[in-house]
Amino acid sequence: MVMMMEWSHWRKTAKKVSPYVYIVLAQVIAATYAVMSKLVFTGGTDPVVFNVYQFIAASLFMGPLAFFFERKSRPPLTLSITCWIFFQALLGATLFQTLFSESLSYISSTAQSAIINLFPAFTYVLSVILRQERAELNRVRGVGKLLGTAVSVTGALTLIFWKNGSVRATVVSSLGSVNIGYAIATLGVLSLSTWLVLQGPVMTRYPAELSIVAMMYMFATLQTAAIAAFTSREPSKWKLNFDLELINILFGGILNSGIGIYIFSWCAGKKGPLFTAVFAPLNLLLTAVMEIAIVGDKLSVGSLVGSVMIVGGLYLFLWSKSKEETTQDMEDKDLVIPFLMENP
């Protein structure tokens, strides 16, 4: 009896912490992919063609998983759901990846890294507008979520711009770039935020996460290939090198696009889109750690201050989120108990 109670308690605890473990794992995958991609794209690889190959790898990996694990539980696929998944593929894969790749023609990777950290802010606003999150600015937990998101984003920007004790030089250098690059990158982040906010409702209507991700990348492959047909017509751009480029395509397709996006979708369905988005600055922190460990970059004061702010902001958000969930559970219990007493 005691062992059964302990097992039940362990399962309940594991279920409670699993979203946190999975989302951190997804950020570790994304950070590793970011470091590898820097090495690949400096070698002259065409980003749009790279995305086509990456999406093919994601489709070939996720397709069989969806077939075998969801063949009995997968609901019938309607035209409406198919259109939604096509639209989600356009937002979360094709537009985001294409716009971000194109923005590098106008701005530096440092400036691009700063813009990606608008992801939690955009997601917060969209979640409140679409009523997936409650602002509750008149309560401590609501203010905590807002402040936690803001501090984490500010920490990410600090980590980027404050290098070797010089803030002004880095900022001025970035701001001297063409404004169209910032606009393109910002549209890419907005596209990704919209995808994340809509992914939860799509999964509610069609509860087959693996199938959604698999179909999403099948559509993304076709969409990106259509773009590449106009932007990358030279046969030399389609040549696949069997070196780090191939490794990164497989890593990006299987782990980052396949498993990573599946985790993002699953967490968005379980904990809400803002929970998933607020971990984005952690990606930058992990990337900085990997660059120090692997590439040999030096630890700067800005990296240290920014890292502390990212972790502090993330903790404040998660604390506020836990308070919100506790209150929601108590409200649900208050509704259920009187109902049971009235209907024995």
XYZ file of C-alpha atoms in Angstrom:
344
model
C 0.000 0.000 0.000
C 2.805 2.384 0.950
C 4.708 1.515 -2.231
C 1.607 2.204 -4.333
C 1.177 5.594 -2.664
C 4.846 6.431 -3.240
C 4.580 5.379 -6.892
C 1.453 7.491 -7.324
C 3.202 10.470 -5.725
C 6.248 9.991 -7.975
C 4.081 9.837 -11.107
C 2.203 12.966 -10.073
C 5.468 14.832 -9.436
C 6.965 13.656 -12.743
C 3.851 14.792 -14.601
C 4.057 18.196 -12.927
C 7.732 18.862 -13.709
C 7.831 17.257 -17.177
C 6.938 20.477 -19.090
C 9.864 22.275 -17.415
C 12.308 19.463 -18.218
C 11.121 19.158 -21.818
C 11.204 22.887 -22.593
C 14.743 23.207 -21.196
C 15.756 20.202 -23.322
C 14.266 21.912 -26.389
C 16.277 25.063 -25.638
C 19.481 23.015 -25.280
C 18.782 21.496 -28.711
C 18.060 24.942 -30.195
C 21.239 26.428 -28.706
C 23.369 23.572 -30.064
C 21.755 24.023 -33.470
C 22.457 27.783 -33.366
C 26.166 27.217 -32.692
C 26.405 24.626 -35.483
C 24.492 26.853 -37.925
C 26.918 29.734 -37.391
C 29.728 27.487 -38.596
C 27.717 26.223 -41.586
C 26.390 29.558 -42.893
C 29.805 31.216 -42.721
C 30.853 28.622 -45.312
C 28.476 30.056 -47.922
C 25.524 27.650 -47.639
C 22.300 29.009 -49.176
C 19.875 29.445 -46.210
C 16.668 28.829 -48.206
C 17.997 25.629 -49.782
C 19.278 24.570 -46.360
C 15.760 25.027 -44.953
C 14.295 22.856 -47.732
C 16.661 20.000 -46.885
C 16.063 20.495 -43.172
C 12.277 20.363 -43.566
C 12.590 17.207 -45.687
C 14.590 15.581 -42.876
C 11.968 16.681 -40.321
C 9.141 15.266 -42.465
C 10.899 11.916 -42.976
C 11.544 11.646 -39.230
C 8.179 12.791 -37.859
C 6.019 11.070 -40.510
C 6.726 7.460 -39.437
C 6.480 8.413 -35.749
C 3.032 9.909 -36.329
C 1.927 6.876 -38.354
C 2.959 4.249 -35.805
C 2.142 6.039 -32.541
C -1.098 7.796 -33.533
C -2.636 5.514 -36.154
C -5.293 4.274 -33.702
C -5.918 7.503 -31.796
C -5.666 10.008 -34.657
C -9.077 11.590 -35.443
C -10.298 11.929 -39.051
C -8.556 14.706 -40.971
C -10.965 17.352 -42.244
C -10.418 20.053 -44.849
C -10.654 22.715 -42.142
C -7.891 21.116 -40.036
C -5.720 20.606 -43.120
C -6.014 24.309 -43.969
C -5.119 25.258 -40.392
C -2.018 23.043 -40.431
C -1.010 24.509 -43.817
C -1.365 27.997 -42.327
C 0.622 26.991 -39.231
C 3.388 25.606 -41.457
C 3.499 28.936 -43.262
C 3.774 30.877 -39.990
C 5.959 28.686 -37.790
C 8.367 27.243 -40.342
C 8.343 28.795 -43.817
C 7.892 32.504 -43.064
C 9.883 32.503 -39.838
C 12.900 30.676 -41.276
C 12.832 32.529 -44.621
C 12.450 35.997 -43.107
C 15.152 35.367 -40.536
C 17.540 34.039 -43.162
C 16.837 37.036 -45.404
C 17.360 39.529 -42.561
C 21.007 38.460 -42.286
C 21.583 40.142 -45.662
C 20.903 43.502 -43.967
C 21.816 43.173 -40.283
C 24.384 41.352 -38.166
C 23.721 38.101 -36.332
C 24.074 40.079 -33.067
C 21.229 42.403 -34.031
C 19.180 39.414 -35.153
C 19.738 37.717 -31.790
C 18.405 40.829 -30.067
C 15.232 40.804 -32.152
C 14.477 37.107 -31.517
C 14.169 37.991 -27.842
C 11.058 40.011 -28.656
C 9.423 36.575 -28.953
C 8.182 36.436 -25.312
C 6.890 40.031 -25.485
C 4.945 39.447 -28.719
C 3.592 36.155 -27.380
C 2.475 37.825 -24.134
C 0.524 40.521 -25.997
C -1.077 38.055 -28.442
C -1.952 35.621 -25.626
C -3.716 38.349 -23.661
C -5.548 39.627 -26.768
C -6.743 36.108 -27.650
C -7.541 35.407 -23.955
C -5.132 32.499 -23.595
C -3.435 34.363 -20.735
C -4.943 36.660 -18.113
C -3.081 39.943 -17.641
C -4.354 40.486 -14.056
C -2.206 43.582 -13.565
C -4.203 44.339 -10.417
C -2.768 41.210 -8.770
C 0.744 40.260 -7.708
C 0.887 37.178 -9.955
C -0.157 39.200 -13.017
C 2.472 41.870 -12.375
C 5.007 39.097 -11.691
C 4.388 37.471 -15.081
C 4.779 40.797 -16.874
C 7.900 41.817 -14.930
C 9.436 38.351 -15.250
C 9.011 38.437 -19.024
C 10.405 41.987 -19.241
C 13.431 41.249 -17.004
C 14.258 38.084 -18.938
C 14.082 39.907 -22.300
C 16.174 42.789 -20.912
C 18.733 40.288 -19.637
C 18.984 38.742 -23.098
C 19.550 42.166 -24.678
C 22.150 42.952 -21.999
C 23.963 39.699 -22.742
C 24.072 40.601 -26.460
C 24.989 44.289 -26.353
C 27.171 44.556 -23.248
C 30.373 42.871 -24.345
C 33.756 43.525 -22.813
C 32.266 46.438 -20.836
C 31.319 48.407 -23.950
C 27.613 48.933 -24.503
C 27.627 51.986 -26.748
C 29.942 50.676 -29.467
C 27.931 47.483 -29.944
C 24.579 49.255 -30.022
C 25.710 51.963 -32.436
C 27.246 49.353 -34.715
C 23.963 47.448 -34.830
C 21.796 50.540 -35.251
C 23.902 51.620 -38.213
C 22.515 48.724 -40.280
C 19.701 49.086 -42.789
C 16.273 49.432 -41.136
C 14.658 46.990 -43.547
C 16.649 44.181 -41.912
C 15.108 44.963 -38.532
C 11.644 45.059 -40.097
C 12.120 41.679 -41.803
C 13.465 40.023 -38.635
C 10.671 41.533 -36.515
C 8.054 40.163 -38.925
C 9.724 36.768 -38.580
C 9.427 36.865 -34.778
C 5.808 38.041 -35.015
C 5.108 35.129 -37.360
C 6.599 32.662 -34.860
C 4.647 34.194 -31.947
C 1.393 33.960 -33.907
C 2.136 30.312 -34.721
C 2.742 29.488 -31.057
C -0.421 31.202 -29.833
C -2.556 29.430 -32.465
C -0.906 26.025 -31.988
C -2.791 25.301 -28.757
C -6.281 25.757 -30.269
C -5.261 23.709 -33.336
C -4.118 20.848 -31.086
C -7.380 21.063 -29.146
C -9.372 20.662 -32.368
C -7.088 17.899 -33.645
C -5.452 16.115 -30.658
C -2.659 14.356 -32.550
C 0.530 16.322 -31.877
C 2.922 14.111 -33.851
C 0.659 14.143 -36.904
C 0.291 17.929 -36.758
C 4.071 18.456 -36.653
C 4.666 15.880 -39.419
C 2.086 17.468 -41.743
C 3.340 20.922 -40.838
C 6.823 20.103 -42.129
C 5.494 18.375 -45.231
C 3.673 21.591 -46.113
C 6.704 23.684 -45.098
C 8.892 21.654 -47.469
C 6.579 22.442 -50.399
C 6.241 26.109 -49.422
C 9.983 26.654 -48.962
C 10.802 24.734 -52.155
C 8.458 27.088 -54.038
C 10.346 30.087 -52.615
C 13.709 28.482 -53.432
C 12.577 27.955 -57.029
C 12.590 31.757 -57.419
C 15.509 32.718 -55.153
C 17.958 29.830 -55.636
C 17.783 28.643 -59.238
C 21.498 27.916 -59.671
C 22.194 24.140 -59.474
C 25.374 24.830 -57.484
C 23.278 26.149 -54.569
C 21.496 22.793 -54.306
C 24.707 20.799 -54.024
C 24.786 18.962 -50.704
C 28.140 18.753 -48.963
C 28.735 15.601 -46.934
C 30.423 17.354 -44.020
C 29.217 19.587 -41.176
C 26.460 20.867 -43.488
C 24.850 17.414 -43.738
C 25.257 16.851 -39.994
C 23.540 20.173 -39.285
C 20.706 19.389 -41.712
C 20.038 16.091 -39.938
C 20.448 17.641 -36.480
C 18.205 20.574 -37.399
C 15.583 18.433 -39.112
C 15.367 15.592 -36.599
C 16.135 17.256 -33.270
C 15.534 21.003 -33.646
C 12.618 21.076 -36.110
C 11.204 17.637 -35.307
C 11.525 16.957 -31.587
C 12.054 20.618 -30.604
C 8.913 21.925 -32.312
C 6.937 18.944 -31.015
C 8.004 19.883 -27.470
C 7.079 23.540 -28.066
C 3.650 22.480 -29.342
C 3.086 20.048 -26.477
C 4.110 22.595 -23.829
C 1.938 25.285 -25.434
C -1.025 22.917 -25.179
C -0.266 21.936 -21.569
C 0.963 25.206 -20.031
C 0.036 27.925 -22.516
C 2.027 29.730 -25.244
C 3.600 32.285 -22.886
C 5.138 29.526 -20.758
C 6.888 28.205 -23.870
C 7.964 31.617 -25.185
C 9.398 32.946 -21.921
C 12.141 30.298 -22.070
C 13.480 31.785 -25.346
C 16.146 33.980 -23.638
C 17.480 30.798 -22.033
C 18.490 29.767 -25.563
C 20.784 32.785 -25.784
C 22.291 32.009 -22.371
C 22.964 28.397 -23.351
C 24.444 29.502 -26.684
C 26.818 31.865 -24.863
C 27.898 29.063 -22.507
C 28.528 26.714 -25.440
C 30.534 29.345 -27.305
C 32.704 29.852 -24.208
C 33.182 26.096 -23.770
C 33.550 25.075 -27.433
C 34.674 28.110 -29.434
C 36.759 29.617 -26.628
C 34.978 32.970 -26.204
C 35.808 34.869 -23.018
C 33.292 35.425 -20.216
C 32.462 39.142 -20.121
C 30.763 41.230 -17.442
C 27.805 41.695 -19.785
C 27.437 37.934 -20.203
C 27.392 37.477 -16.428
C 24.914 40.306 -15.727
C 22.662 39.275 -18.609
C 22.681 35.635 -17.498
C 21.648 36.561 -13.947
C 18.804 38.726 -15.305
C 17.590 35.951 -17.623
C 17.505 33.390 -14.813
C 15.969 35.889 -12.357
C 13.259 36.951 -14.800
C 12.494 33.342 -15.667
C 12.200 32.441 -11.970
C 9.865 35.398 -11.334
C 7.631 34.380 -14.245
C 7.484 30.721 -13.184
C 6.738 31.701 -9.565
C 3.874 33.917 -10.735
C 2.615 31.192 -13.077
C 2.601 28.635 -10.248
C 0.578 31.046 -8.074
C -1.906 31.464 -10.917
C -2.270 27.691 -11.347
C -2.698 27.167 -7.587
C -5.451 29.788 -7.501
C -7.118 28.207 -10.538
C -7.051 24.752 -8.894
C -8.648 26.198 -5.733
C -11.347 27.924 -7.793
C -12.073 24.680 -9.659
C -12.284 22.796 -6.344
C -14.679 25.405 -4.949
C -16.930 24.800 -7.955
C -16.731 20.996 -7.889
C -17.298 20.344 -4.165
C -20.647 22.213 -3.902
C -21.805 20.423 -7.061
C -20.988 17.014 -5.544
C -22.737 17.920 -2.280
C -25.860 18.961 -4.153
C -25.766 15.839 -6.353
C -24.750 12.899 -4.109
